[in-house]
Structure formats: structure tokens, C-alpha cells
Amino acid sequence: MDLTRQLKGKSVEAVFKTKIEENKVFAYPIELKLMSYFIRRMIRKRISYVEDSFEVKSQESLLKIKPFLITRKRVSRAVRKTLRNRAKNWIENYIAERKDNEIFQDILTNKLQKNLSLYLKKTYPLSLCEIRFLKIIRELKLEEVPKIEKKEIETKKVEKGLDQMQEIEEEKLKKAEQEISEVQKKAADLEQNIEEKPKKIKKERKKKIKEE
């Protein structure tokens, strides 16, 4: 169980396998599990959650992984399906290029989750992006190891200080700019009407004089 501040209260349970190498004992993670009460604490009203479970090959082993996503607002079934499929494809590509210890380390340091959240943001912004479960099922044979293709997984650097509050402020700023442009347009239309009104009155007077 996590007894440090590294996971910031995530409540993760881990299982390790110990090996003796050169008269020294080393521990290697074989299973990570995010506790259910942490997930229940993160779920709110008027949101949607997406979960999945599938097997994926790393450079060493066959892994079972269960991602868990929470959207900021309630979304349709089509959006949830798109998030699920895109998350699965991204995770498969990410894990296929890495060894087991690196994968576990990336999850514990939240590196994998941050990159995945940024990738899925194009589809719909998330309030939570976590790996609920990860376990090594068995070691792969040499012919089963996936070949590393020369392509980069789409990732973005996380800017310091970029959080939900900043995004809300950006949305407010865009809304304010839109309101200002609408007010300016109304003012311009009103000014044009004021300028055209005397001309219109003169034309009407001339028309009346001719009729008389």
C-alpha cells in the first residue's frame, strides 16, 4: 500500500515479485490496483465515465490493463465510444514500445495518464484519467514480442500551471471578447441608422411635396 506522498492520496495497492541477484534482493512490480473507494470519491453528478478492459503486449510480457476515464460533463454514447476506442489504441501503441518496469514507473509517476489525457482532450476534456488495474499475465516468447515501428505516439508537453482553472478563465475570456464584438456591432448598426434617419425624413418630405 502507498504510504508516501508520491501518489497524492490515490490509494494504490501493488504486488511485487522478489528476486535474489548477486546476493541482493530486488522487487519488481507485477500488479497495480487503484482502490475502488478512490474512484467512488471522484465520481460526481452530471458526469459520464468510461471504462475498458483488454490485454496488450509489451516488450517483455502480456499485460491486462483497465483504463478509467471521467468526463467533465455528461456526454452521449457516441462520445464515450470514441473515447474508449482512442484510449485503447493509444495505450496499445504506448505499451508495445516499452518494457514492464518502465510502464509501471510511468503509471506511478502519472506520466502515462497525463499524456493520455492530453491526447483525448481533442475528443472531449476529462476531469480524471487513470489506470484502474494493471497486471502481468505471462512472459512473452521471442516471436510474440511486438516489433517497434518508427512512429511517434502523439503526446504534448504539459505546461506548468495549466489546470482546469486556467481553462475556465480562457473560456470566460473568449466569451467576453465575443460579447464585446456583439456590442460593437450593435453600436455601429445604431450609429448607421441615426445617420440614415435624416436622409430618410428628407426623402419622405420631398415625396409629400411632389404629391401635393
XYZ file of C-alpha atoms in Angstrom:
212
model
C 0.000 0.000 0.000
C 1.147 3.533 -0.705
C 2.411 5.150 2.495
C 4.193 8.066 0.790
C 3.072 11.398 -0.671
C 4.112 10.412 -4.187
C 0.645 9.321 -5.310
C -1.168 12.220 -3.561
C -3.759 10.069 -1.830
C -4.622 7.866 -4.805
C -4.737 4.716 -2.641
C -2.933 2.216 -4.847
C -2.310 -1.398 -3.923
C 0.758 -3.032 -5.511
C 2.036 -6.615 -5.683
C 5.771 -7.239 -6.160
C 7.839 -10.238 -7.113
C 11.201 -10.557 -5.339
C 14.357 -11.957 -6.904
C 17.817 -12.588 -5.469
C 20.559 -11.358 -7.774
C 24.217 -11.311 -6.689
C 23.243 -11.850 -3.047
C 20.875 -8.853 -3.199
C 17.093 -8.865 -3.098
C 15.248 -6.902 -5.807
C 11.491 -6.317 -6.038
C 9.697 -5.997 -9.380
C 6.039 -4.885 -9.663
C 3.673 -7.399 -11.236
C 0.292 -5.831 -10.356
C -1.146 -2.381 -9.620
C -4.702 -1.763 -8.456
C -6.425 1.552 -7.824
C -8.724 1.132 -4.827
C -12.453 1.318 -5.555
C -13.232 3.865 -2.819
C -10.897 6.385 -4.503
C -12.869 6.038 -7.756
C -16.199 6.415 -5.910
C -14.869 9.584 -4.302
C -14.035 11.081 -7.710
C -17.434 10.408 -9.317
C -19.851 13.363 -9.298
C -23.352 14.072 -10.575
C -23.908 15.113 -14.189
C -20.758 13.419 -15.496
C -20.069 10.349 -17.605
C -17.434 7.707 -17.021
C -15.730 5.379 -19.484
C -14.050 2.116 -18.524
C -12.456 -0.666 -20.507
C -10.507 -3.905 -20.007
C -8.177 -5.534 -22.537
C -4.884 -7.380 -22.929
C -1.848 -5.769 -24.529
C 1.712 -6.848 -25.286
C 4.778 -5.000 -24.038
C 8.389 -5.736 -24.988
C 8.512 -8.393 -22.272
C 5.084 -9.600 -21.166
C 1.384 -9.894 -21.854
C -0.399 -7.354 -19.655
C -4.003 -6.871 -18.618
C -4.962 -3.206 -18.257
C -8.145 -1.369 -17.252
C -8.257 2.383 -18.003
C -10.881 4.553 -16.279
C -11.974 7.973 -17.594
C -14.348 10.610 -16.196
C -15.624 13.437 -18.418
C -16.232 16.950 -17.145
C -19.879 16.868 -18.164
C -22.396 14.275 -19.262
C -21.752 13.123 -22.840
C -23.500 10.946 -25.407
C -22.863 7.263 -26.021
C -21.051 8.079 -29.290
C -18.544 10.293 -27.462
C -17.968 7.621 -24.813
C -17.348 5.001 -27.507
C -14.889 7.286 -29.297
C -13.011 7.961 -26.053
C -12.842 4.233 -25.295
C -11.519 3.290 -28.747
C -8.973 6.106 -28.936
C -7.711 5.366 -25.424
C -7.285 1.677 -26.267
C -5.353 2.401 -29.479
C -3.079 4.911 -27.755
C -2.338 2.608 -24.804
C -1.567 -0.322 -27.120
C 0.945 1.776 -29.073
C 2.459 3.209 -25.908
C 2.941 -0.127 -24.122
C 4.131 -2.014 -27.222
C 7.316 0.092 -27.277
C 8.216 -0.241 -23.574
C 9.399 -2.765 -21.003
C 7.390 -3.729 -17.925
C 9.306 -1.734 -15.305
C 9.112 1.441 -17.409
C 5.343 1.010 -17.833
C 4.764 0.570 -14.092
C 7.015 3.552 -13.366
C 5.162 5.769 -15.860
C 1.839 4.898 -14.218
C 3.122 5.521 -10.685
C 4.567 8.911 -11.711
C 1.356 9.766 -13.639
C 3.301 10.231 -16.896
C 1.162 7.820 -18.910
C -2.107 9.278 -17.606
C -1.106 12.893 -18.381
C -0.125 12.122 -21.963
C -3.282 10.064 -22.498
C -5.476 12.831 -21.063
C -3.905 15.412 -23.389
C -4.402 13.103 -26.368
C -8.084 12.525 -25.525
C -8.685 16.227 -24.900
C -9.222 16.679 -28.649
C -12.238 14.386 -28.393
C -13.570 15.651 -25.029
C -11.834 17.115 -21.936
C -11.548 14.793 -18.930
C -11.683 15.514 -15.218
C -9.991 12.181 -14.397
C -7.775 9.864 -16.434
C -6.457 6.857 -14.529
C -5.282 3.275 -14.957
C -7.546 1.323 -12.617
C -5.753 -2.003 -12.946
C -2.519 -3.337 -14.453
C -1.184 -6.885 -14.165
C 1.481 -9.033 -15.809
C -0.232 -12.208 -17.043
C 2.756 -14.058 -18.503
C 6.089 -13.550 -20.201
C 6.134 -13.413 -23.994
C 8.022 -15.751 -26.249
C 10.599 -14.192 -28.527
C 8.369 -14.478 -31.602
C 5.445 -12.847 -29.722
C 7.283 -9.623 -28.865
C 5.795 -6.753 -30.934
C 8.117 -5.023 -33.365
C 8.771 -1.362 -32.680
C 7.604 0.745 -35.602
C 9.185 4.067 -36.371
C 6.312 6.308 -35.448
C 5.833 8.704 -32.600
C 2.884 8.487 -30.271
C 1.064 11.790 -30.244
C 1.965 13.488 -26.994
C 2.220 17.065 -25.785
C 4.323 18.612 -23.108
C 2.351 19.604 -20.088
C 2.787 23.291 -19.481
C 3.446 24.276 -15.910
C 0.474 25.776 -14.197
C -2.000 24.579 -16.838
C -5.001 23.294 -14.980
C -8.739 23.384 -15.028
C -8.947 26.913 -13.587
C -6.842 28.307 -16.432
C -9.064 26.647 -18.989
C -12.148 28.144 -17.335
C -10.513 31.593 -17.431
C -9.737 31.135 -21.145
C -13.363 30.223 -21.821
C -14.523 33.313 -19.902
C -12.105 35.489 -21.884
C -13.389 34.137 -25.202
C -16.969 34.722 -24.075
C -16.157 38.290 -23.021
C -14.458 39.012 -26.358
C -17.496 37.666 -28.182
C -19.837 39.870 -26.125
C -17.653 42.940 -26.805
C -17.707 42.287 -30.561
C -21.506 41.904 -30.465
C -21.896 45.193 -28.559
C -19.591 46.985 -31.015
C -21.589 45.633 -33.937
C -24.872 46.812 -32.380
C -23.368 50.251 -31.730
C -22.165 50.505 -35.336
C -25.603 49.500 -36.655
C -27.282 52.049 -34.363
C -24.916 54.814 -35.496
C -25.586 53.974 -39.121
C -29.351 54.102 -38.520
C -29.002 57.528 -36.849
C -27.060 58.846 -39.845
C -29.514 57.447 -42.356
C -32.637 58.658 -40.496
C -32.377 62.399 -41.504
C -31.839 61.400 -45.130
C -34.885 59.198 -44.970
C -37.005 62.044 -43.474
C -35.898 64.453 -46.234
C -36.820 61.933 -48.916
C -40.263 61.440 -47.373
C -40.845 65.247 -47.210
C -39.844 65.695 -50.858
C -42.146 62.870 -51.826
C -45.080 64.523 -49.987
C -44.382 67.899 -51.617
C -44.416 66.344 -55.081
C -47.660 64.551 -54.326
C -49.305 67.804 -53.199
